[in-house]
């Protein structure tokens, strides 16, 4: 391939790593080691304690659990097949109110052949190679008796695994390289980044020239050395200078892409699942006559989501925030959550209106029933009449007067308000 080309199909980077995120359903509590996979670089070990320093406490609890309440487990492995080498797995519990068994399986690979064909195959492109996650690398085999892969047929399900690709260029990969340490980045660099994140070639998904600038403009410039792009089905990190091998900064970059930056994307995935569930609950709010109870439950679930999961600013470390915001924007999470809040506020006002109508109806009923009876008893008391017969007659006349009043338009309106219908029967 020539350095002038913008295609990645035959390119192998100097350093290629791949993380695959598969939605699963836990069958039991994992017996793996607790915490995220502890990647090491020199004296640095990225365990729960190290990673938690990058995140707000609530976000850290979501991603890593708390003492006595683990949410994440890991298992080192060494499995090779067709140029893919699996080095470890993680399980992150992502339980929701309706789906307590939901989790994410995270598979960490190094890739020893061109990366884009692997991504295209995982993405199910029509002309792609055979699926790589089969045989020894099939998730059902790797997670046997521990978790089952979700089939993608549930509401809001993601049909394909989410991928996070990391690639650094060699010296002859001119389309990805800056002109010097702080030189101009060629337009082909973002094309390469797009292909890795979208798991597509220009033939699979040709970018319209009219919108290409906007779509490629969402790339996150982590530094002059590398950039990231987050899309709906995948994310990618691409270096912009030749990788120097062992001891190069890109070792640290690869570590961050597998740990802190991956965790920011996982948090976004958890947020998406909870917003999907809240949306599903909203669609069922009128399926029961107990509207007030359903709205109260929705408001409680929203409050729990906001306090536990809804974070748009993870940390003072900017790139993790930028990646989370990019994920949220790809899935329209802020707009969708605002729509949920507005819709629930409308339902809450409706419940308050119905309750006010029912209270008014109750007071009206007491008035209709009590006024004739009070008037009759008052007349008897003024006359000093203590006859039981006269008292019974007065009660009968009061009931008749109340029944007659209830047949009037005002009476029907009172009864309708008491039932919560808001309008009288005709």
XYZ file of N, CA and C in Angstrom, residues 142-340:
597
model
N -15.943 -18.972 26.081
C -15.117 -18.360 27.116
C -15.892 -18.112 28.403
N -17.206 -17.915 28.288
C -18.038 -17.585 29.458
C -18.959 -18.729 29.855
N -18.651 -19.927 29.425
C -19.523 -21.081 29.663
C -19.855 -21.231 31.140
N -21.168 -21.411 31.421
C -21.711 -21.635 32.764
C -21.553 -20.430 33.689
N -21.056 -19.330 33.155
C -20.900 -18.120 33.959
C -21.815 -17.000 33.475
N -21.918 -16.864 32.150
C -22.767 -15.823 31.568
C -23.173 -16.264 30.175
N -24.286 -15.737 29.708
C -24.742 -16.013 28.351
C -24.814 -14.707 27.577
N -24.429 -14.775 26.318
C -24.425 -13.588 25.473
C -25.855 -13.194 25.156
N -26.163 -11.909 25.330
C -27.498 -11.427 24.974
C -27.638 -11.432 23.459
N -28.806 -11.848 22.991
C -28.971 -12.112 21.556
C -29.260 -10.880 20.712
N -29.408 -9.722 21.328
C -29.618 -8.505 20.549
C -31.036 -8.289 20.075
N -31.994 -9.087 20.557
C -33.383 -8.928 20.127
C -34.209 -8.124 21.122
N -33.637 -7.769 22.276
C -34.372 -6.995 23.265
C -34.502 -5.542 22.803
N -35.474 -4.790 23.377
C -35.584 -3.371 23.019
C -34.279 -2.635 23.280
N -33.890 -1.781 22.361
C -32.698 -0.933 22.453
C -31.390 -1.725 22.389
N -31.424 -3.027 22.111
C -30.212 -3.832 22.141
C -29.249 -3.415 21.033
N -27.958 -3.557 21.321
C -26.925 -3.315 20.332
C -26.673 -4.624 19.599
N -26.795 -4.603 18.290
C -26.749 -5.846 17.517
C -25.367 -6.456 17.469
N -24.301 -5.634 17.494
C -22.936 -6.132 17.385
C -22.123 -5.705 18.601
N -21.065 -6.447 18.927
C -20.197 -6.032 20.039
C -19.589 -4.657 19.777
N -19.352 -3.924 20.857
C -18.698 -2.619 20.765
C -17.186 -2.856 20.739
N -16.473 -2.123 19.899
C -15.030 -2.311 19.773
C -14.293 -1.018 20.094
N -13.137 -1.163 20.740
C -12.241 -0.044 21.012
C -10.881 -0.434 20.442
N -10.478 0.224 19.352
C -9.247 -0.127 18.646
C -8.156 0.890 18.962
N -6.924 0.384 19.072
C -5.759 1.242 19.297
C -4.704 0.857 18.269
N -4.206 1.850 17.525
C -3.219 1.572 16.475
C -2.218 2.717 16.401
N -0.944 2.377 16.311
C 0.094 3.380 16.097
C 0.768 3.107 14.753
N 1.174 4.161 14.049
C 1.722 3.967 12.704
C 3.215 3.651 12.714
N 3.639 3.083 11.618
C 5.063 2.913 11.366
C 5.560 4.120 10.563
N 6.867 4.162 10.349
C 7.460 5.348 9.712
C 6.947 5.578 8.303
N 6.533 4.514 7.599
C 6.076 4.684 6.217
C 4.566 4.859 6.092
N 3.874 5.025 7.211
C 2.425 5.232 7.185
C 2.125 6.725 7.150
N 2.533 7.372 6.047
C 2.391 8.815 5.921
C 0.991 9.366 6.130
N -0.096 8.662 5.712
C -1.442 9.233 5.887
C -1.818 9.528 7.332
N -1.144 8.906 8.301
C -1.497 9.131 9.701
C -0.539 10.058 10.418
N 0.573 10.449 9.782
C 1.671 11.129 10.475
C 1.577 12.644 10.372
N 1.861 13.316 11.479
C 2.002 14.766 11.463
C 3.306 15.151 10.772
N 3.349 16.387 10.313
C 4.587 16.929 9.757
C 5.414 17.503 10.900
N 6.191 16.639 11.558
C 6.944 17.069 12.724
C 6.125 16.899 13.990
N 6.733 17.256 15.141
C 6.067 17.021 16.423
C 4.759 17.806 16.559
N 4.722 19.006 16.037
C 3.517 19.833 16.152
C 3.058 20.333 14.786
N 3.398 19.570 13.743
C 3.028 19.975 12.399
C 1.565 19.704 12.099
N 1.182 20.065 10.898
C -0.208 19.908 10.474
C -0.536 18.432 10.288
N -1.733 18.059 10.715
C -2.205 16.682 10.556
C -2.858 16.537 9.189
N -2.443 15.559 8.382
C -3.062 15.410 7.053
C -4.517 14.964 7.166
N -5.368 15.349 6.219
C -6.783 14.939 6.265
C -6.962 13.427 6.289
N -6.017 12.693 5.706
C -6.154 11.232 5.673
C -6.072 10.614 7.061
N -5.481 11.315 8.033
C -5.380 10.761 9.389
C -6.766 10.543 9.985
N -7.631 11.533 9.824
C -8.992 11.375 10.341
C -9.791 10.361 9.534
N -9.449 10.183 8.274
C -10.094 9.117 7.484
C -9.725 7.747 8.045
N -8.457 7.576 8.392
C -8.037 6.316 9.014
C -8.765 6.120 10.352
N -8.829 7.192 11.127
C -9.492 7.127 12.433
C -10.959 6.748 12.265
N -11.615 7.340 11.260
C -13.017 7.027 10.994
C -13.193 5.548 10.637
N -12.309 5.030 9.796
C -12.428 3.634 9.393
C -12.283 2.694 10.588
N -11.351 2.998 11.497
C -11.155 2.153 12.674
C -12.353 2.220 13.618
N -12.902 3.435 13.813
C -14.029 3.575 14.746
C -15.326 3.046 14.160
N -15.523 3.254 12.845
C -16.767 2.818 12.207
C -16.702 1.389 11.696
N -15.510 0.791 11.733
C -15.305 -0.586 11.283
C -15.723 -0.742 9.827
N -15.276 0.225 9.017
C -15.712 0.229 7.631
C -14.633 0.795 6.725
N -14.688 0.412 5.467
C -13.870 1.020 4.423
C -14.696 2.087 3.716
N -14.069 2.906 2.879
C -14.863 3.876 2.106
C -15.940 3.201 1.256
N -15.694 1.965 0.811
C -16.721 1.266 0.036
C -17.885 0.830 0.920
N -17.598 0.474 2.173
C -18.666 0.078 3.097
C -19.540 1.273 3.458
N -18.883 2.384 3.784
C -19.601 3.554 4.294
C -18.930 4.813 3.757
N -19.265 5.211 2.533
C -18.655 6.425 1.974
C -19.196 7.672 2.665
N -18.292 8.491 3.168
C -18.697 9.735 3.808
C -19.120 10.746 2.753
N -20.269 11.359 2.951
C -20.718 12.401 2.024
C -19.812 13.620 2.159
N -19.283 14.148 1.062
C -18.393 15.316 1.149
C -19.036 16.495 1.876
N -20.359 16.615 1.753
C -21.052 17.751 2.385
C -21.047 17.666 3.909
N -20.955 16.442 4.458
C -21.028 16.280 5.923
C -19.748 15.706 6.515
N -18.768 15.386 5.684
C -17.550 14.738 6.172
C -16.822 15.598 7.200
N -16.745 16.894 6.950
C -16.032 17.781 7.881
C -16.674 17.753 9.260
N -18.002 17.779 9.297
C -18.715 17.748 10.584
C -18.517 16.412 11.286
N -18.616 15.302 10.546
C -18.503 13.987 11.160
C -17.093 13.708 11.651
N -16.105 14.110 10.861
C -14.723 13.898 11.281
C -14.270 14.928 12.305
N -14.995 16.038 12.402
C -14.626 17.093 13.334
C -14.856 16.742 14.787
N -15.535 15.620 15.067
C -15.780 15.232 16.452
C -14.623 14.448 17.061
N -13.519 14.319 16.334
C -12.357 13.616 16.868
C -11.813 14.358 18.087
N -11.368 13.597 19.070
C -10.800 14.155 20.298
C -9.281 14.179 20.143
N -8.684 15.355 20.173
C -7.225 15.486 20.071
C -6.639 15.364 21.470
N -6.201 14.173 21.818
C -5.665 13.950 23.157
C -4.353 14.698 23.325
N -3.517 14.663 22.315
C -2.292 15.455 22.249
C -1.859 15.461 20.789
N -0.701 16.072 20.500
C -0.198 16.043 19.128
C 0.148 14.627 18.700
N 0.378 13.739 19.671
C 0.796 12.371 19.361
C -0.343 11.475 18.901
N -1.564 11.722 19.404
C -2.631 10.778 19.074
C -3.999 11.415 19.223
N -4.976 10.793 18.542
C -6.365 11.266 18.561
C -7.297 10.088 18.806
N -8.538 10.418 19.162
C -9.565 9.397 19.380
C -10.844 9.832 18.686
N -11.641 8.854 18.313
C -12.951 9.118 17.720
C -13.935 8.110 18.296
N -15.072 8.613 18.778
C -16.098 7.764 19.378
C -17.336 7.804 18.491
N -17.779 6.631 18.044
C -18.997 6.503 17.259
C -19.957 5.564 17.982
N -21.117 5.318 17.389
C -22.150 4.527 18.063
C -21.715 3.078 18.282
N -21.039 2.486 17.313
C -20.713 1.060 17.385
C -19.259 0.790 17.740
N -18.454 1.832 17.859
C -17.058 1.602 18.155
C -16.303 2.893 18.398
N -15.109 2.747 18.953
C -14.215 3.878 19.188
C -12.828 3.478 18.722
N -11.983 4.470 18.451
C -10.645 4.174 17.963
C -9.663 5.228 18.457
N -8.426 4.783 18.669
C -7.309 5.645 19.020
C -6.225 5.438 17.955
N -5.697 6.536 17.414
C -4.711 6.451 16.340
C -3.545 7.379 16.643
N -2.312 6.832 16.558
C -1.120 7.645 16.742
C -0.815 8.469 15.515
N -0.091 9.583 15.739
C 0.218 10.490 14.634
C 1.726 10.692 14.446
N 2.515 9.843 15.009
C 3.945 9.808 14.715
C 4.381 8.353 14.766
N 5.521 8.065 14.177
C 5.997 6.686 14.127
C 6.265 6.159 15.535
N 5.807 4.955 15.797
C 5.982 4.316 17.094
C 7.438 3.857 17.241
N 8.047 4.265 18.337
C 9.451 3.915 18.562
C 9.669 2.581 19.227
N 8.608 1.809 19.478
C 8.783 0.491 20.084
C 8.838 0.549 21.601
N 9.556 -0.388 22.205
C 9.641 -0.476 23.663
C 10.135 0.837 24.260
N 9.464 1.278 25.289
C 9.837 2.512 25.954
C 9.210 3.751 25.358
N 8.511 3.626 24.250
C 7.867 4.776 23.622
C 6.648 5.212 24.442
N 6.290 6.494 24.294
C 5.097 7.009 24.977
C 3.856 6.194 24.665
N 3.797 5.614 23.475
C 2.589 4.891 23.081
C 2.319 3.678 23.970
N 3.297 3.196 24.699
C 3.013 2.162 25.698
C 2.050 2.700 26.749
N 2.310 3.935 27.180
C 1.415 4.576 28.143
C 0.067 4.878 27.507
N 0.074 5.318 26.239
C -1.185 5.586 25.542
C -2.037 4.339 25.420
N -1.399 3.206 25.063
C -2.135 1.949 24.957
C -2.714 1.544 26.305
N -1.938 1.763 27.375
C -2.418 1.446 28.721
C -3.657 2.267 29.048
N -3.625 3.562 28.736
C -4.776 4.419 29.032
C -5.985 4.023 28.191
N -5.773 3.642 26.935
C -6.912 3.279 26.086
C -7.602 2.027 26.598
N -6.867 1.141 27.266
C -7.456 -0.094 27.800
C -8.033 0.075 29.195
N -7.733 1.182 29.858
C -8.111 1.324 31.265
C -9.016 2.537 31.476
N -8.436 3.688 31.739
C -9.228 4.865 32.100
C -10.169 5.284 30.968
N -9.657 5.314 29.738
C -10.496 5.758 28.627
C -11.557 4.708 28.296
N -11.198 3.449 28.403
C -12.205 2.391 28.235
C -13.297 2.524 29.287
N -12.896 2.798 30.531
C -13.884 2.901 31.611
C -14.843 4.059 31.380
N -14.362 5.155 30.801
C -15.264 6.271 30.477
C -16.326 5.826 29.480
N -15.930 5.011 28.497
C -16.890 4.506 27.515
C -17.839 3.491 28.141
N -17.338 2.676 29.065
C -18.202 1.717 29.755
C -19.247 2.440 30.597
N -18.842 3.533 31.244
C -19.808 4.320 32.016
C -20.884 4.877 31.095
N -20.491 5.341 29.915
C -21.482 5.815 28.947
C -22.436 4.715 28.531
N -21.926 3.492 28.366
C -22.788 2.366 28.003
C -23.791 2.062 29.109
N -23.341 2.144 30.363
C -24.256 1.922 31.490
C -25.328 3.008 31.516
N -24.928 4.249 31.299
C -25.902 5.344 31.254
C -26.929 5.112 30.156
N -26.463 4.682 28.988
C -27.385 4.415 27.871
C -28.397 3.340 28.242
N -27.944 2.258 28.891
C -28.860 1.183 29.263
C -29.930 1.674 30.230
N -29.545 2.506 31.196
C -30.526 2.999 32.163
C -31.493 3.988 31.510
N -31.011 4.821 30.606
C -31.916 5.737 29.908
C -32.861 4.947 29.012
N -32.359 3.884 28.380
C -33.239 3.013 27.592
C -34.348 2.439 28.467
N -33.991 2.006 29.680
C -34.996 1.410 30.562
C -36.002 2.455 31.035
N -35.532 3.658 31.349
C -36.456 4.723 31.736
C -37.405 5.056 30.589
N -36.886 5.061 29.378
C -37.737 5.305 28.209
C -38.797 4.224 28.076
N -38.398 2.982 28.326
C -39.344 1.868 28.258
C -40.418 2.009 29.336
N -40.011 2.417 30.532
C -40.992 2.621 31.609
C -41.979 3.723 31.252
N -41.485 4.787 30.633
C -42.371 5.882 30.243
C -43.433 5.412 29.261
N -43.071 4.508 28.366
C -44.020 4.044 27.353
C -45.143 3.217 27.965
N -44.958 2.750 29.212
C -45.959 1.898 29.855
C -46.722 2.608 30.963
N -46.540 3.932 31.066
C -47.083 4.635 32.221
C -48.608 4.591 32.256
N -49.277 4.497 31.093
C -50.742 4.476 31.063
C -51.299 3.066 30.908
N -50.437 2.046 31.042
C -50.915 0.666 30.932
C -51.648 0.194 32.177
N -51.652 1.006 33.219
C -52.322 0.649 34.466
C -53.149 1.837 34.928
N -54.186 1.546 35.692
C -55.024 2.620 36.226
C -54.343 3.345 37.384
N -53.265 2.773 37.904
C -52.565 3.377 39.041
C -51.506 4.357 38.535
N -51.967 5.431 37.932
C -51.053 6.393 37.338
C -50.165 7.036 38.391
N -50.740 7.410 39.517
C -49.962 8.097 40.555
C -48.824 7.216 41.052
N -49.099 5.928 41.242
C -48.050 5.028 41.726
C -46.950 4.867 40.685
N -47.334 4.740 39.411
C -46.328 4.584 38.353
C -45.458 5.840 38.246
N -46.065 7.008 38.318
C -45.295 8.248 38.219
C -44.361 8.390 39.416
N -44.835 8.025 40.590
C -43.980 8.080 41.776
C -42.782 7.151 41.630
N -43.005 5.953 41.111
C -41.912 5.013 40.881
C -40.925 5.557 39.859
N -41.448 6.147 38.782
C -40.586 6.747 37.768
C -39.733 7.868 38.357
N -40.331 8.720 39.138
C -39.576 9.823 39.745
C -38.485 9.297 40.669
N -38.782 8.231 41.403
C -37.766 7.642 42.276
C -36.625 7.033 41.456
N -36.962 6.334 40.366
C -35.934 5.733 39.513
C -35.063 6.802 38.850
N -35.682 7.909 38.450
C -34.914 8.998 37.843
C -33.975 9.616 38.865
N -34.463 9.819 40.090
C -33.608 10.389 41.137
C -32.424 9.468 41.425
N -32.680 8.153 41.453
C -31.596 7.190 41.677
C -30.598 7.232 40.524
N -31.088 7.317 39.301
C -30.202 7.374 38.135
C -29.338 8.626 38.177
N -29.942 9.750 38.495
C -29.181 11.005 38.508
C -28.103 10.992 39.579
N -28.407 10.444 40.743
C -27.439 10.477 41.837
C -26.349 9.430 41.675
N -26.648 8.332 40.962
C -25.708 7.223 40.884
C -24.958 7.169 39.563
N -25.655 7.379 38.442
C -25.071 7.097 37.135
C -24.849 8.316 36.250
N -25.676 9.346 36.399
C -25.647 10.423 35.412
C -24.533 11.405 35.737
N -23.392 11.150 35.162
C -22.246 12.030 35.322
C -21.769 12.453 33.939
N -21.663 13.760 33.738
C -21.126 14.264 32.478
C -19.712 14.802 32.663
N -19.277 14.896 33.901
C -17.914 15.325 34.188
C -17.315 14.317 35.163
N -16.444 13.463 34.637
C -15.884 12.388 35.437
C -14.783 12.873 36.360
N -13.946 13.744 35.855
C -12.685 14.012 36.507
C -12.090 15.295 35.959
N -11.050 15.763 36.609
C -10.320 16.919 36.095
C -9.446 16.544 34.906
N -9.260 15.246 34.655
C -8.473 14.787 33.514
C -9.350 14.872 32.258
N -9.052 15.848 31.398
C -9.939 16.204 30.306
C -10.293 15.134 29.315
N -9.333 14.329 28.790
C -9.697 13.379 27.728
C -10.785 12.385 28.125
N -10.782 11.905 29.374
C -11.827 10.968 29.794
C -13.196 11.630 29.727
N -13.268 12.895 30.166
C -14.529 13.637 30.055
C -14.945 13.790 28.600
N -13.981 14.140 27.757
C -14.289 14.358 26.342
C -14.809 13.078 25.691
N -14.225 11.934 26.042
C -14.665 10.669 25.460
C -16.072 10.319 25.929
N -16.347 10.547 27.227
C -17.695 10.274 27.734
C -18.720 11.178 27.051
N -18.401 12.453 26.928
C -19.333 13.382 26.268
C -19.550 12.993 24.815
N -18.481 12.534 24.147
C -18.621 12.096 22.756
C -19.539 10.886 22.661
N -19.400 9.934 23.596
C -20.281 8.762 23.606
C -21.725 9.192 23.852
N -21.925 10.080 24.826
C -23.279 10.546 25.130
C -23.898 11.248 23.923
N -23.117 12.044 23.228
C -23.650 12.761 22.066
C -23.982 11.808 20.930
N -23.182 10.770 20.747
C -23.471 9.799 19.697
C -24.812 9.114 19.933
N -25.155 8.883 21.184
C -26.411 8.202 21.528
C -27.498 9.186 21.977
N -27.241 10.476 21.834
C -28.208 11.524 22.191
C -28.668 11.392 23.640
N -27.785 10.993 24.528
C -28.203 10.752 25.909
C -28.645 12.024 26.630
N -27.919 13.143 26.535
C -28.412 14.348 27.229
C -29.785 14.777 26.739
N -30.000 14.767 25.413
C -31.306 15.171 24.873
C -32.393 14.197 25.302
N -32.089 12.897 25.264
C -33.082 11.899 25.654
C -33.430 12.019 27.135
N -32.422 12.269 27.963
C -32.699 12.399 29.397
C -33.519 13.648 29.676
N -33.235 14.737 28.983
C -34.047 15.943 29.153
C -35.492 15.696 28.717
N -35.678 14.915 27.650
C -37.036 14.573 27.219
C -37.745 13.740 28.284
N -37.020 12.818 28.914
C -37.607 12.010 29.988
C -38.032 12.904 31.140
